[in-house]
Coordinates of C-alpha atoms in Angstrom, one line a residue:
M1 CA -31.3 28.3 34.5
K2 CA -33.5 26.3 31.8
T3 CA -32.0 28.6 29.4
L4 CA -28.8 28.5 31.1
S5 CA -29.0 24.5 31.3
L6 CA -29.6 24.4 26.8
C7 CA -27.0 26.7 26.4
F8 CA -24.6 24.7 28.1
L9 CA -26.2 21.4 26.8
S10 CA -25.4 23.2 23.0
L11 CA -21.9 24.3 24.0
C12 CA -21.3 20.4 25.6
C13 CA -22.5 18.6 22.2
T14 CA -20.8 21.5 20.1
A15 CA -17.3 20.2 21.9
A16 CA -18.4 16.8 21.2
T17 CA -18.5 17.2 17.3
A18 CA -15.7 18.7 17.3
L19 CA -13.6 16.4 19.2
A20 CA -15.0 13.7 16.8
V21 CA -11.7 13.8 14.2
P22 CA -12.6 11.4 11.8
R23 CA -9.1 8.7 11.7
A24 CA -7.9 10.3 15.0
E25 CA -5.3 7.5 15.8
Y26 CA -1.5 8.2 15.3
P27 CA -0.7 7.4 11.3
R28 CA 2.9 6.5 12.1
P29 CA 2.8 3.4 14.0
Q30 CA 6.3 2.5 13.9
F31 CA 7.7 5.9 14.4
E32 CA 5.6 7.8 17.0
R33 CA 6.2 11.0 18.6
N34 CA 4.2 11.9 21.9
T35 CA 3.1 15.7 20.1
W36 CA 1.4 16.4 17.1
N37 CA -1.8 17.6 16.1
N38 CA -4.4 15.8 13.4
L39 CA -6.0 17.8 10.9
N40 CA -8.5 16.0 9.7
G41 CA -12.2 16.8 9.8
E42 CA -13.9 19.6 7.9
W43 CA -12.0 21.4 5.8
T44 CA -13.2 23.6 2.8
F45 CA -12.8 23.3 -0.8
T46 CA -13.6 24.4 -4.1
F47 CA -13.0 22.2 -7.8
D48 CA -11.6 23.9 -10.0
F49 CA -12.3 22.0 -13.3
S50 CA -10.8 24.7 -16.0
G51 CA -7.9 24.4 -14.0
S52 CA -7.6 28.4 -14.1
G53 CA -7.6 28.5 -9.6
L54 CA -3.4 29.4 -10.2
E55 CA -4.5 32.1 -12.1
R56 CA -7.4 33.4 -10.0
E57 CA -5.0 32.5 -6.6
F58 CA -6.9 30.4 -4.9
F59 CA -3.9 29.7 -3.0
K60 CA -4.8 33.2 -0.9
T61 CA -8.0 32.2 -0.2
K62 CA -9.5 31.9 3.6
G63 CA -11.9 29.7 2.9
F64 CA -14.1 28.1 0.2
D65 CA -17.6 27.7 0.0
Q66 CA -18.0 24.0 -0.2
K67 CA -16.8 21.3 3.0
I68 CA -15.3 18.2 3.3
T69 CA -14.5 15.8 5.3
V70 CA -10.8 15.0 5.4
P71 CA -8.9 12.2 4.8
F72 CA -12.0 11.3 2.8
C73 CA -11.9 11.4 -1.0
P74 CA -14.9 13.6 -2.5
E75 CA -15.7 11.1 -4.5
S76 CA -16.6 9.0 -1.8
K77 CA -19.9 9.2 1.1
L78 CA -17.9 10.2 4.0
S79 CA -16.0 13.1 2.3
G80 CA -20.3 14.3 2.7
V81 CA -19.2 15.1 -1.2
E82 CA -19.8 12.3 -3.3
F83 CA -18.8 13.4 -6.6
K84 CA -18.5 10.5 -8.7
D85 CA -17.0 12.0 -12.2
F86 CA -13.2 13.3 -13.3
I87 CA -11.4 15.5 -10.9
N88 CA -9.0 17.2 -12.5
N89 CA -8.3 20.3 -9.9
M90 CA -9.4 20.2 -6.8
W91 CA -8.6 23.0 -3.6
Y92 CA -8.5 22.6 -0.3
H93 CA -8.5 25.1 2.6
R94 CA -8.1 25.1 6.7
H95 CA -6.7 26.9 9.3
V96 CA -4.2 26.1 11.4
S97 CA -2.8 26.9 14.6
I98 CA 0.3 26.2 15.9
P99 CA 1.0 25.9 19.4
K100 CA 2.9 28.6 21.3
D101 CA 5.1 26.0 22.8
W102 CA 6.6 24.5 19.6
D103 CA 9.1 27.7 19.4
G104 CA 12.1 27.0 18.5
K105 CA 11.0 23.3 16.4
K106 CA 10.7 22.5 13.3
I107 CA 7.5 22.3 11.6
L108 CA 6.0 19.5 9.9
L109 CA 3.0 19.3 8.1
N110 CA 2.6 15.6 7.2
F111 CA 0.5 13.9 4.2
G112 CA -0.3 10.2 4.4
A113 CA -1.6 10.6 0.8
V114 CA -2.7 13.0 -1.7
Y115 CA -3.7 11.6 -5.5
Y116 CA -1.6 13.0 -7.2
K117 CA 0.1 15.7 -7.0
A118 CA -0.4 18.2 -4.1
E119 CA 1.1 21.8 -3.7
V120 CA 0.8 23.5 -0.3
F121 CA 0.5 27.0 1.0
I122 CA 0.7 28.9 3.5
D123 CA -0.8 32.4 3.8
G124 CA -0.4 32.2 -0.2
T125 CA 3.3 31.6 -0.3
F126 CA 3.9 28.3 -1.3
A127 CA 5.8 25.9 0.6
G128 CA 6.5 22.2 -1.1
R129 CA 5.2 19.8 -3.8
H130 CA 5.1 16.7 -3.8
I131 CA 4.2 14.1 -7.1
G132 CA 2.9 10.5 -6.2
G133 CA -0.6 9.8 -5.4
S134 CA 0.4 6.3 -2.8
S135 CA 3.5 7.2 -0.7
S136 CA 3.8 10.1 2.3
F137 CA 5.8 13.1 2.2
S138 CA 6.2 15.8 4.5
V139 CA 6.9 20.1 4.6
D140 CA 9.0 21.7 6.2
I141 CA 6.7 25.0 7.1
T142 CA 8.8 26.3 10.1
P143 CA 10.1 29.3 7.6
F144 CA 6.0 30.0 7.1
V145 CA 4.1 30.3 10.2
K146 CA 4.8 31.7 13.8
P147 CA 3.8 29.8 17.5
G148 CA 1.3 31.2 18.5
A149 CA -0.6 32.0 15.0
S150 CA -3.2 31.1 13.4
H151 CA -2.2 30.6 9.5
D152 CA -4.1 29.5 6.2
L153 CA -3.4 26.5 4.8
V154 CA -4.0 25.8 1.1
V155 CA -3.4 22.6 -0.8
Y156 CA -3.7 21.8 -4.4
A157 CA -4.5 19.0 -5.6
T158 CA -4.0 17.8 -9.5
S159 CA -4.7 14.6 -11.1
D160 CA -4.6 13.6 -14.8
L161 CA -5.7 9.6 -14.5
R162 CA -6.5 9.2 -18.3
S163 CA -2.6 10.5 -19.4
A164 CA -1.3 7.3 -18.4
K165 CA 1.2 8.3 -17.2
Q166 CA 0.6 7.4 -13.6
G167 CA -0.5 5.2 -11.4
A168 CA -4.7 4.2 -11.5
G169 CA -4.9 1.3 -9.9
K170 CA -8.0 -0.2 -9.9
Q171 CA -9.7 3.6 -10.5
A172 CA -11.9 3.4 -14.1
L173 CA -10.1 5.3 -16.6
Q174 CA -14.1 4.9 -17.9
Y175 CA -16.9 7.6 -16.4
S176 CA -18.8 4.8 -14.6
S177 CA -17.0 1.9 -12.8
Y178 CA -16.8 -1.7 -15.4
G179 CA -15.9 -5.0 -15.0
C180 CA -12.6 -4.8 -12.3
N181 CA -12.2 -1.0 -12.3
Y182 CA -14.1 1.2 -9.9
T183 CA -14.5 4.7 -8.3
R184 CA -11.7 6.8 -8.3
T185 CA -10.1 8.1 -5.6
T186 CA -9.1 11.9 -5.9
G187 CA -6.8 14.4 -3.8
I188 CA -6.2 14.1 0.0
W189 CA -7.3 10.0 1.2
Q190 CA -5.0 9.9 4.5
T191 CA -4.4 11.5 7.6
V192 CA -2.6 14.6 7.3
W193 CA -0.9 16.1 10.7
M194 CA 1.7 18.7 11.9
E195 CA 4.2 18.3 14.7
P196 CA 7.2 20.1 16.2
V197 CA 10.9 18.0 15.6
A198 CA 14.2 19.1 17.1
P199 CA 16.2 21.0 14.6
E200 CA 18.3 18.0 14.9
G201 CA 15.7 15.3 15.6
L202 CA 15.5 11.8 13.8
Q203 CA 14.7 12.1 10.0
S204 CA 13.8 8.3 9.7
V205 CA 15.0 4.8 11.4
Q206 CA 15.9 1.9 8.7
I207 CA 15.9 -1.4 11.1
I208 CA 17.3 -4.2 9.3
P209 CA 16.5 -7.8 11.9
D210 CA 19.3 -10.2 11.5
I211 CA 18.1 -13.4 13.1
D212 CA 21.0 -16.0 12.2
Q213 CA 23.1 -13.1 14.1
K214 CA 20.6 -13.0 16.6
Q215 CA 20.8 -9.1 16.2
L216 CA 18.9 -5.9 15.1
I217 CA 20.9 -3.2 12.5
V218 CA 19.2 0.2 13.4
R219 CA 20.4 2.6 10.4
P220 CA 19.5 6.7 11.8
S221 CA 19.1 9.4 9.4
F222 CA 18.7 12.8 10.9
Y223 CA 17.7 16.6 9.7
K224 CA 20.7 17.6 10.8
T225 CA 23.5 16.9 12.9
C226 CA 25.2 18.9 16.3
G227 CA 27.5 16.9 17.4
G228 CA 25.4 15.2 19.5
S229 CA 24.2 11.1 19.8
F230 CA 21.7 9.1 19.1
R231 CA 20.1 6.1 21.8
A232 CA 18.6 2.8 20.4
I233 CA 16.7 0.7 23.6
L234 CA 14.9 -2.5 22.5
K235 CA 12.3 -3.4 24.8
E236 CA 10.3 -6.8 25.6
G237 CA 7.5 -5.3 27.8
D238 CA 9.4 -3.4 30.6
R239 CA 12.1 -5.2 29.9
V240 CA 15.2 -3.7 28.2
V241 CA 16.5 -6.4 26.0
A242 CA 19.4 -4.6 24.5
E243 CA 20.6 -0.4 24.7
Q244 CA 23.1 0.9 22.8
T245 CA 24.7 5.0 22.0
V246 CA 26.8 6.2 19.1
T247 CA 27.6 9.5 18.3
A248 CA 24.8 11.1 15.8
N249 CA 26.3 11.4 12.3
P250 CA 25.4 10.4 8.7
F251 CA 26.9 7.2 8.7
S252 CA 25.3 6.2 11.9
T253 CA 25.0 2.3 12.9
V254 CA 23.7 0.6 15.6
V255 CA 23.8 -3.4 16.1
L256 CA 21.9 -4.5 18.8
P257 CA 22.3 -7.9 20.2
V258 CA 19.0 -10.0 20.9
P259 CA 20.0 -12.8 23.5
D260 CA 16.9 -15.4 23.6
M261 CA 15.3 -13.7 20.4
K262 CA 11.7 -14.3 19.6
T263 CA 10.9 -14.8 16.3
W264 CA 7.9 -13.3 14.6
S265 CA 5.5 -15.1 12.1
P266 CA 2.4 -16.0 11.3
E267 CA 1.8 -18.2 13.6
S268 CA 3.7 -16.1 16.8
P269 CA 3.6 -12.5 15.9
F270 CA 6.0 -11.4 18.5
L271 CA 6.8 -7.8 18.3
Y272 CA 10.0 -6.3 20.4
D273 CA 9.3 -2.3 21.6
T274 CA 12.0 0.3 20.5
V275 CA 12.4 3.5 21.4
Y276 CA 14.6 6.0 19.3
Q277 CA 16.1 9.5 21.0
V278 CA 18.3 12.0 19.9
L279 CA 20.6 13.8 22.4
D280 CA 22.5 17.3 22.2
K281 CA 26.2 18.1 23.0
T282 CA 24.6 17.8 27.4
G283 CA 23.2 14.8 27.0
K284 CA 20.1 15.9 27.3
I285 CA 16.8 14.3 25.1
V286 CA 15.6 16.3 22.4
D287 CA 13.8 14.2 20.2
E288 CA 12.4 10.9 20.8
V289 CA 10.4 8.3 19.2
K290 CA 8.7 5.1 19.6
G291 CA 8.1 2.0 17.0
Y292 CA 8.0 -2.0 17.5
A293 CA 10.5 -4.3 15.5
G294 CA 9.6 -7.8 14.2
M295 CA 12.9 -10.5 14.0
R296 CA 12.3 -12.7 10.9
K297 CA 14.1 -13.3 7.8
I298 CA 12.8 -13.7 4.3
H299 CA 14.6 -15.4 1.7
V300 CA 14.4 -17.5 -1.5
E301 CA 16.4 -21.2 -1.7
G302 CA 16.0 -22.7 -5.1
N303 CA 12.1 -23.3 -6.3
K304 CA 11.0 -22.3 -2.7
I305 CA 10.4 -19.6 -0.6
Y306 CA 11.8 -19.5 3.1
L307 CA 10.3 -17.7 6.2
N308 CA 12.8 -17.5 9.4
N309 CA 14.9 -20.1 7.1
K310 CA 12.2 -22.8 7.0
P311 CA 9.9 -23.4 3.8
Y312 CA 6.6 -21.5 3.7
Y313 CA 3.8 -22.2 2.1
Q314 CA 1.7 -18.8 1.1
R315 CA -1.9 -19.0 0.9
L316 CA -2.9 -15.7 0.2
V317 CA -5.8 -13.4 -0.8
L318 CA -6.2 -10.9 -2.9
D319 CA -7.4 -7.6 -1.5
Q320 CA -7.7 -4.6 -3.4
G321 CA -8.3 -2.4 -0.2
F322 CA -11.8 -0.5 -1.4
Y323 CA -14.7 0.3 1.2
P324 CA -18.0 0.8 0.1
D325 CA -18.0 4.7 2.2
G326 CA -14.4 5.6 2.1
I327 CA -13.2 4.4 -1.4
W328 CA -9.7 3.6 -0.6
T329 CA -9.8 5.3 2.6
A330 CA -10.9 3.3 5.5
P331 CA -13.7 4.1 7.4
S332 CA -11.9 3.5 11.0
D333 CA -8.7 2.2 12.4
E334 CA -10.7 -1.0 13.9
A335 CA -12.2 -1.7 9.6
L336 CA -7.9 -1.7 9.1
K337 CA -8.1 -4.4 12.0
K338 CA -11.2 -6.5 11.1
D339 CA -10.2 -6.8 7.1
I340 CA -7.3 -9.0 8.7
E341 CA -9.6 -10.9 11.2
L342 CA -11.9 -11.9 8.5
S343 CA -9.3 -13.2 6.3
K344 CA -7.8 -15.4 9.0
S345 CA -10.9 -16.7 9.3
A346 CA -11.2 -17.5 6.2
G347 CA -7.9 -20.2 6.2
F348 CA -5.5 -17.6 4.8
N349 CA -2.2 -16.6 6.3
G350 CA -2.0 -13.3 4.2
A351 CA -3.0 -10.9 1.2
R352 CA -1.6 -10.1 -1.9
L353 CA -2.0 -5.8 -1.9
H354 CA -3.5 -5.5 -5.0
Q355 CA -3.4 -2.4 -7.1
K356 CA -3.1 -0.3 -3.9
V357 CA -0.6 1.1 -1.5
F358 CA -2.0 0.4 1.7
E359 CA -1.8 2.8 4.7
E360 CA 0.7 2.2 7.3
R361 CA -1.8 1.8 10.1
F362 CA -2.8 -1.5 7.8
H363 CA 0.6 -2.8 7.8
Y364 CA 0.7 -2.2 11.8
W365 CA -2.3 -4.5 12.3
A366 CA -0.9 -7.3 9.6
D367 CA 2.5 -6.8 12.2
K368 CA 0.5 -7.3 15.5
L369 CA -2.2 -9.7 13.9
G370 CA 0.4 -11.9 11.8
Y371 CA -0.4 -11.5 8.8
L372 CA 1.9 -12.1 5.6
T373 CA 1.8 -9.7 2.8
W374 CA 3.1 -8.1 -0.8
G375 CA 3.3 -4.5 -0.9
E376 CA 2.1 -3.5 -4.7
S377 CA 2.1 -0.3 -6.3
P378 CA -1.1 0.9 -8.5
S379 CA 0.5 0.3 -11.9
W380 CA -2.7 -0.5 -14.0
G381 CA -3.2 2.8 -16.3
M382 CA -0.2 4.0 -16.8
D383 CA 1.8 2.9 -20.0
A384 CA 4.9 0.8 -18.6
N385 CA 6.5 1.6 -21.8
D386 CA 6.9 5.0 -21.3
I387 CA 9.7 6.9 -20.2
E388 CA 7.8 9.9 -18.8
T389 CA 5.8 7.7 -17.0
A390 CA 9.1 5.9 -15.5
R391 CA 10.5 9.3 -14.2
N392 CA 7.0 9.5 -12.4
F393 CA 6.9 5.6 -11.4
I394 CA 10.4 5.3 -9.8
P395 CA 10.6 8.2 -7.3
E396 CA 7.4 7.2 -5.9
W397 CA 7.9 3.5 -5.7
T398 CA 11.3 4.0 -3.8
E399 CA 9.1 6.4 -1.3
V400 CA 6.8 3.8 -0.6
V401 CA 9.9 1.0 -0.5
E402 CA 11.6 3.3 2.3
R403 CA 8.1 3.8 4.1
D404 CA 7.3 0.5 4.8
R405 CA 10.1 -1.8 4.5
N406 CA 10.6 -2.0 8.9
H407 CA 7.3 -3.8 8.8
P408 CA 7.5 -7.6 9.1
S409 CA 4.3 -8.8 7.8
I410 CA 5.9 -7.3 4.4
V411 CA 7.5 -10.1 2.7
V412 CA 7.5 -9.4 -1.1
W413 CA 7.8 -6.2 -3.1
T414 CA 5.3 -6.2 -6.2
A415 CA 6.0 -3.4 -8.2
L416 CA 3.8 -3.7 -11.4
N417 CA 0.8 -6.0 -12.4
E418 CA 0.5 -7.9 -15.6
E419 CA 1.9 -5.8 -18.1
F420 CA 1.0 -7.8 -21.2
W421 CA 1.9 -5.4 -23.8
P422 CA 6.0 -4.6 -23.8
D423 CA 7.9 -2.9 -25.9
R424 CA 11.7 -4.3 -25.9
I425 CA 13.8 -1.5 -24.8
Q426 CA 12.1 0.9 -22.3
Y427 CA 9.3 -1.9 -20.8
P428 CA 12.8 -4.1 -20.1
R429 CA 15.0 -1.0 -18.9
F430 CA 12.3 0.2 -16.4
V431 CA 12.0 -3.0 -15.0
E432 CA 16.2 -3.8 -14.5
D433 CA 15.6 0.0 -12.7
L434 CA 12.8 -0.7 -10.9
Y435 CA 14.9 -4.2 -9.5
K436 CA 18.0 -1.6 -9.2
F437 CA 15.9 0.6 -6.8
T438 CA 14.2 -1.5 -5.0
K439 CA 17.1 -3.5 -3.7
L440 CA 19.2 0.0 -3.0
A441 CA 15.9 0.7 -0.9
D442 CA 15.7 -2.8 0.8
P443 CA 18.0 -5.8 0.1
T444 CA 15.9 -8.2 2.7
R445 CA 13.3 -9.1 0.4
P446 CA 12.8 -10.4 -2.9
F447 CA 11.8 -8.1 -5.3
H448 CA 8.5 -9.3 -7.6
D449 CA 8.6 -7.5 -11.0
A450 CA 5.0 -8.0 -13.0
S451 CA 2.3 -10.2 -10.8
G452 CA 1.2 -12.4 -13.9
G453 CA 3.1 -10.5 -16.9
S454 CA 5.6 -10.2 -18.9
H455 CA 9.1 -10.9 -16.3
I456 CA 12.4 -9.4 -17.0
K457 CA 14.6 -9.2 -13.8
T458 CA 12.9 -10.9 -10.6
D459 CA 13.3 -12.9 -7.8
I460 CA 9.9 -14.8 -7.8
W461 CA 8.0 -16.2 -11.2
T462 CA 4.1 -15.4 -11.1
V463 CA 0.9 -16.8 -13.5
H464 CA -2.2 -15.5 -13.5
H465 CA -4.9 -18.2 -14.4
Y466 CA -8.7 -18.1 -14.6
E467 CA -9.4 -21.7 -15.7
Q468 CA -12.9 -22.8 -13.7
D469 CA -12.5 -26.6 -14.2
P470 CA -9.7 -27.7 -11.5
A471 CA -8.9 -30.5 -13.5
K472 CA -7.8 -28.0 -16.1
L473 CA -6.7 -25.7 -14.1
A474 CA -4.2 -28.0 -12.5
K475 CA -2.8 -29.1 -15.8
A476 CA -2.8 -26.1 -17.7
L477 CA 0.2 -24.6 -14.8
F478 CA 2.1 -27.7 -15.1
D479 CA 1.7 -30.7 -17.1
G480 CA 4.4 -32.6 -16.0
N481 CA 7.1 -30.8 -18.4
K482 CA 5.7 -27.9 -18.8
F483 CA 4.9 -24.6 -16.8
F484 CA 2.1 -22.3 -17.7
S485 CA 3.5 -19.0 -19.4
P486 CA 0.8 -16.2 -20.6
A487 CA 0.4 -14.9 -24.2
R488 CA 3.1 -11.7 -24.2
H489 CA 1.9 -9.7 -26.9
E490 CA 5.2 -7.5 -27.9
I491 CA 5.4 -4.0 -29.1
H492 CA 7.7 -2.8 -31.8
L493 CA 7.7 0.5 -33.3
P494 CA 4.6 2.9 -32.7
S495 CA 1.7 2.6 -35.0
M496 CA 1.8 5.3 -38.1
N497 CA 0.1 6.2 -41.0
I498 CA 3.0 5.9 -43.8
G499 CA 1.5 4.1 -46.4
F500 CA 3.2 0.8 -47.9
N501 CA 6.7 2.8 -47.2
G502 CA 7.4 0.8 -43.7
L503 CA 9.8 0.9 -41.4
K504 CA 11.9 -2.3 -40.5
F505 CA 11.4 -3.7 -36.4
A506 CA 15.2 -3.4 -35.3
D507 CA 14.8 -3.4 -31.7
Q508 CA 16.0 -6.5 -30.1
Y509 CA 15.2 -8.2 -26.7
T510 CA 15.0 -11.9 -25.6
F511 CA 12.0 -12.0 -23.3
P512 CA 13.6 -14.5 -20.2
D513 CA 11.1 -18.3 -19.5
Y514 CA 10.9 -19.7 -15.9
D515 CA 13.2 -22.1 -16.0
G516 CA 12.6 -23.6 -12.7
S517 CA 15.6 -22.1 -10.4
M518 CA 13.4 -19.4 -8.8
P519 CA 9.8 -20.4 -6.9
Y520 CA 6.6 -20.4 -8.9
L521 CA 3.3 -18.9 -7.7
V522 CA 0.1 -18.7 -8.8
D523 CA -1.0 -15.2 -7.7
E524 CA -3.9 -15.3 -8.7
F525 CA -6.7 -17.5 -9.6
G526 CA -10.5 -18.4 -8.5
G527 CA -12.4 -15.3 -8.7
I528 CA -15.7 -17.8 -8.8
K529 CA -18.6 -15.5 -9.6
W530 CA -20.9 -16.2 -6.3
S531 CA -24.0 -13.5 -5.5
D532 CA -27.1 -14.6 -3.3
A533 CA -29.2 -12.2 -5.0
P534 CA -30.1 -13.5 -8.6
Q535 CA -31.0 -10.2 -10.2
D536 CA -26.9 -8.8 -9.1
Q537 CA -25.9 -12.5 -10.2
K538 CA -27.0 -11.5 -14.1
K539 CA -25.6 -7.5 -13.8
S540 CA -22.6 -8.7 -11.6
W541 CA -19.1 -9.5 -12.7
G542 CA -16.7 -12.0 -12.2
Y543 CA -14.6 -14.9 -13.9
G544 CA -15.9 -17.7 -15.9
Q545 CA -19.6 -18.9 -15.4
A546 CA -21.2 -19.2 -12.2
P547 CA -21.7 -22.1 -10.3
K548 CA -25.3 -23.5 -10.6
D549 CA -25.7 -23.5 -6.4
L550 CA -23.5 -23.4 -3.5
N551 CA -22.3 -27.1 -3.4
D552 CA -21.2 -26.2 -6.9
F553 CA -19.6 -23.4 -5.7
Y554 CA -17.3 -25.4 -2.8
S555 CA -16.8 -28.4 -5.0
R556 CA -14.8 -26.3 -7.9
L557 CA -13.6 -23.9 -5.1
E558 CA -12.0 -27.1 -3.2
G559 CA -11.0 -28.7 -6.5
Q560 CA -8.9 -25.8 -7.4
V561 CA -7.1 -25.2 -4.2
N562 CA -7.1 -29.1 -3.8
G563 CA -5.3 -29.3 -7.7
I564 CA -2.8 -26.1 -6.8
L565 CA -1.7 -28.0 -3.7
G566 CA -1.2 -30.9 -5.3
L567 CA 1.4 -29.5 -7.4
S568 CA 3.7 -27.9 -4.7
D569 CA 6.6 -29.3 -5.6
H570 CA 6.4 -27.0 -8.0
V571 CA 4.0 -24.5 -7.6
W572 CA 5.3 -22.9 -3.9
G573 CA 2.3 -20.6 -3.1
Y574 CA -0.7 -19.3 -4.7
C575 CA -3.3 -16.4 -4.1
Y576 CA -6.8 -16.2 -4.4
T577 CA -9.5 -13.7 -5.8
Q578 CA -10.8 -12.2 -4.0
L579 CA -11.2 -11.4 -0.4
T580 CA -14.7 -9.3 -0.9
D581 CA -16.7 -8.7 -3.5
V582 CA -16.1 -4.8 -4.7
E583 CA -18.7 -2.7 -6.3
Q584 CA -19.7 -4.8 -9.8
E585 CA -17.1 -7.0 -9.2
Q586 CA -18.9 -9.8 -7.5
N587 CA -16.0 -12.8 -6.3
G588 CA -15.2 -11.8 -2.9
I589 CA -15.3 -14.6 -0.2
Y590 CA -17.2 -11.7 1.6
K591 CA -19.6 -9.2 0.7
Y592 CA -18.5 -5.5 0.1
D593 CA -20.0 -4.3 3.4
R594 CA -17.9 -7.7 4.5
T595 CA -20.5 -9.7 5.9
P596 CA -20.3 -13.6 4.9
K597 CA -21.0 -14.6 1.3
F598 CA -20.9 -19.0 2.5
D599 CA -20.5 -21.0 5.5
M600 CA -17.1 -19.8 6.9
G601 CA -16.3 -23.1 8.7
K602 CA -16.3 -25.2 5.3
I603 CA -14.6 -21.9 3.6
K604 CA -11.6 -21.8 6.4
A605 CA -11.5 -26.0 5.7
I606 CA -10.2 -25.1 2.2
F607 CA -8.0 -22.6 2.9
G608 CA -6.8 -23.4 5.8
K609 CA -5.1 -26.7 4.4
N610 CA -1.5 -26.6 3.9
P611 CA 0.3 -29.1 0.9
P612 CA 0.6 -32.5 2.3
E613 CA 3.8 -32.8 5.0
K614 CA 5.2 -29.8 3.6
Q615 CA 4.7 -27.4 6.5
P616 CA 3.3 -28.0 10.6

């Protein structure tokens, strides 16, 4: 009897372990289906440093020798691997079982993100490829699998981080972390899941809130159309606010009236529930997706940014989205929520999401909690003057905008960061293309071309300034006549060792200067270095000389913020560097483990200020 009990206990423990899937929540809360299989958890893997895995037919494997916990990158502690050197090639494997009742469905294999290029194989057969380390993608594996059967899934991930052809963000291009560059992320770093979808099911939905007309515009797209219909339902709790059914075709548009409309804002982040249904010719529901929508308007008027038709001053913090144990991947859904709560507790009303495309669950919590964000790409590390780089970047950036454009919390798109070395031909062309493609994907938000860098075509003008003396900072930003503009190091022809028989510069371009016609924001300042451990103070990285003591810190911080607030007729918002310490960079409001560094009451009193008489 005792042996039987022990065996039963062992089986229960095994089952409990199997059920403990990391990041088990549905990864796409604005487009959620009831039936899905989470593929996070234990996979097998192998590194392929020589890049010979294709030749050795690793794609036909039944399993590798090493184990890794997905969705955490191999550089992270949570992956169980913690390999910190450069990884150019690696292979993943796991068995996947296709439920028998998925027969007749389109079976989609979804990836939140894989850095940088991913090739997918089923039972040794190539099934799909995706290029871009930050955007989500799906592979239709229907032709390669059989409902009721088990299959070998292999993912081949490659990354040439030092090629300057792909965005690295804050991933260090040197062996070790240094300055404001940190541990790298390679391979799968967001949730992997499967879901069955009707062949004529819903592929995506774009929602456009129109608060001026009190209506919500819904634009669906379908995997294919078969003469059925599409129904959109808007709800407030259990009450149906509006409902409309239209023919399902590539040009379908639904306009839902929203009487007694409740708008979304940080002060009142109200969200309506949405239900989208695809019906066949007989009226049977063949696909249903649930989500939500916020009625919110963001626009530029003169030198101000408006939220819901009122000037709105943004008090932002720089959030880089790094975690001590997960690197780019939050250890839990709760950790994403907590970061927003910590920021709001410090007095900020939003964040510039810096040099990383944040996962959709973060945007979900920002929508729920009322938190403004600027979406940004990890553009550092790539040569923005290079044509191949532009070819790699534009499709990925467009995918990011299309994925996240329905989130009311996102109010600005920032494509690039600190492009201080532009050439006169390819860089302007690249930025102008980014403006055009972003506006095609989402015409409802301001486009911000290069944070603090060389502006070409933009809806808002930003600068970065880390002067630590408050009075000097305020005067440098605007002295009553002139706005601060950073140095620009224009690149002409490439350097060539051709003696004294040189070529004459013939490339022409006139870079724009700020003329007061659009909002001007300081979207990086502060970065005050502070650690409560003397040994860390000496080896850590931050801006300027560290304050002598905490009182000196509070005085400097409040002086900088007050100086910018005093310029609010000309400078319409700021972003403080930064929310948390990250590895050796120790200039956060919180430590890397999210514990406070300061008296948070004093911090909130400083960052919670608005310009006098500018906003309630």
